[in-house]
Amino acid sequence: FSAPIVFARSVQDVAINYWNTWIFDITFGMSFIGIRLYIPFVVLLVGMIIAFGYQGLLFPDLPF
């Protein structure tokens, strides 16, 4: 967390800094959580694409 009061010179600066900090925390937090949630799905998707692409070479006995 950042400290918005330290760099403020008036009440309006405090409010603006709090607003910007809140917006940044919301957007950065959501993007960070989204990236952490997307990584397993991306790895799984790439693995499935590779597996289905090379299934004839790697697993010739499987019936799919």
C-alpha atoms as a PDB file:
ATOM      1  CA  PHE A   1       0.000   0.000   0.000  1.00  0.00           C
ATOM      2  CA  SER A   2       1.165   3.516  -0.735  1.00  0.00           C
ATOM      3  CA  ALA A   3       0.923   6.506   1.580  1.00  0.00           C
ATOM      4  CA  PRO A   4      -0.978   9.275  -0.238  1.00  0.00           C
ATOM      5  CA  ILE A   5      -0.864  11.800   2.617  1.00  0.00           C
ATOM      6  CA  VAL A   6       2.927  12.149   2.552  1.00  0.00           C
ATOM      7  CA  PHE A   7       3.081  13.837  -0.855  1.00  0.00           C
ATOM      8  CA  ALA A   8      -0.065  15.946  -0.404  1.00  0.00           C
ATOM      9  CA  ARG A   9      -0.205  19.699   0.093  1.00  0.00           C
ATOM     10  CA  SER A  10      -3.935  20.193   0.674  1.00  0.00           C
ATOM     11  CA  VAL A  11      -7.151  18.319   1.308  1.00  0.00           C
ATOM     12  CA  GLN A  12      -7.856  18.131  -2.414  1.00  0.00           C
ATOM     13  CA  ASP A  13      -4.466  16.521  -3.043  1.00  0.00           C
ATOM     14  CA  VAL A  14      -5.195  13.987  -0.317  1.00  0.00           C
ATOM     15  CA  ALA A  15      -8.532  13.118  -1.925  1.00  0.00           C
ATOM     16  CA  ILE A  16      -7.022  12.855  -5.420  1.00  0.00           C
ATOM     17  CA  ASN A  17      -4.147  10.721  -4.178  1.00  0.00           C
ATOM     18  CA  TYR A  18      -6.519   8.443  -2.299  1.00  0.00           C
ATOM     19  CA  TRP A  19      -8.684   8.107  -5.414  1.00  0.00           C
ATOM     20  CA  ASN A  20      -5.729   7.343  -7.679  1.00  0.00           C
ATOM     21  CA  THR A  21      -4.304   4.867  -5.175  1.00  0.00           C
ATOM     22  CA  TRP A  22      -7.673   3.133  -4.857  1.00  0.00           C
ATOM     23  CA  ILE A  23      -8.117   2.904  -8.639  1.00  0.00           C
ATOM     24  CA  PHE A  24      -4.569   1.610  -9.072  1.00  0.00           C
ATOM     25  CA  ASP A  25      -4.995  -0.978  -6.323  1.00  0.00           C
ATOM     26  CA  ILE A  26      -8.283  -2.190  -7.824  1.00  0.00           C
ATOM     27  CA  THR A  27      -7.012  -2.440 -11.403  1.00  0.00           C
ATOM     28  CA  PHE A  28      -3.571  -3.820 -10.532  1.00  0.00           C
ATOM     29  CA  GLY A  29      -5.023  -6.279  -8.050  1.00  0.00           C
ATOM     30  CA  MET A  30      -7.610  -7.538 -10.531  1.00  0.00           C
ATOM     31  CA  SER A  31      -5.053  -7.858 -13.329  1.00  0.00           C
ATOM     32  CA  PHE A  32      -2.608  -9.652 -11.020  1.00  0.00           C
ATOM     33  CA  ILE A  33      -5.297 -12.072  -9.822  1.00  0.00           C
ATOM     34  CA  GLY A  34      -6.437 -12.554 -13.410  1.00  0.00           C
ATOM     35  CA  ILE A  35      -2.908 -13.359 -14.564  1.00  0.00           C
ATOM     36  CA  ARG A  36      -2.466 -15.833 -11.710  1.00  0.00           C
ATOM     37  CA  LEU A  37      -5.781 -17.473 -12.627  1.00  0.00           C
ATOM     38  CA  TYR A  38      -5.043 -17.584 -16.359  1.00  0.00           C
ATOM     39  CA  ILE A  39      -1.605 -19.227 -16.102  1.00  0.00           C
ATOM     40  CA  PRO A  40      -2.863 -22.785 -15.312  1.00  0.00           C
ATOM     41  CA  PHE A  41      -5.527 -22.586 -18.040  1.00  0.00           C
ATOM     42  CA  VAL A  42      -2.988 -21.388 -20.609  1.00  0.00           C
ATOM     43  CA  VAL A  43      -0.567 -24.160 -19.658  1.00  0.00           C
ATOM     44  CA  LEU A  44      -3.363 -26.736 -19.833  1.00  0.00           C
ATOM     45  CA  LEU A  45      -4.568 -25.412 -23.190  1.00  0.00           C
ATOM     46  CA  VAL A  46      -1.080 -25.441 -24.712  1.00  0.00           C
ATOM     47  CA  GLY A  47      -0.503 -28.930 -23.324  1.00  0.00           C
ATOM     48  CA  MET A  48      -3.755 -30.177 -24.829  1.00  0.00           C
ATOM     49  CA  ILE A  49      -2.919 -28.614 -28.204  1.00  0.00           C
ATOM     50  CA  ILE A  50       0.505 -30.262 -28.184  1.00  0.00           C
ATOM     51  CA  ALA A  51      -0.944 -33.576 -27.007  1.00  0.00           C
ATOM     52  CA  PHE A  52      -3.655 -33.613 -29.686  1.00  0.00           C
ATOM     53  CA  GLY A  53      -1.202 -32.447 -32.322  1.00  0.00           C
ATOM     54  CA  TYR A  54       1.368 -35.129 -31.587  1.00  0.00           C
ATOM     55  CA  GLN A  55      -0.952 -37.871 -30.345  1.00  0.00           C
ATOM     56  CA  GLY A  56      -0.388 -39.906 -33.505  1.00  0.00           C
ATOM     57  CA  LEU A  57       3.367 -39.873 -32.909  1.00  0.00           C
ATOM     58  CA  LEU A  58       3.445 -40.085 -29.119  1.00  0.00           C
ATOM     59  CA  PHE A  59       0.438 -42.311 -28.391  1.00  0.00           C
ATOM     60  CA  PRO A  60      -0.313 -44.446 -31.454  1.00  0.00           C
ATOM     61  CA  ASP A  61      -2.281 -46.980 -29.381  1.00  0.00           C
ATOM     62  CA  LEU A  62      -4.857 -44.597 -27.914  1.00  0.00           C
ATOM     63  CA  PRO A  63      -8.228 -44.627 -29.730  1.00  0.00           C
ATOM     64  CA  PHE A  64      -8.684 -40.843 -30.168  1.00  0.00           C
END
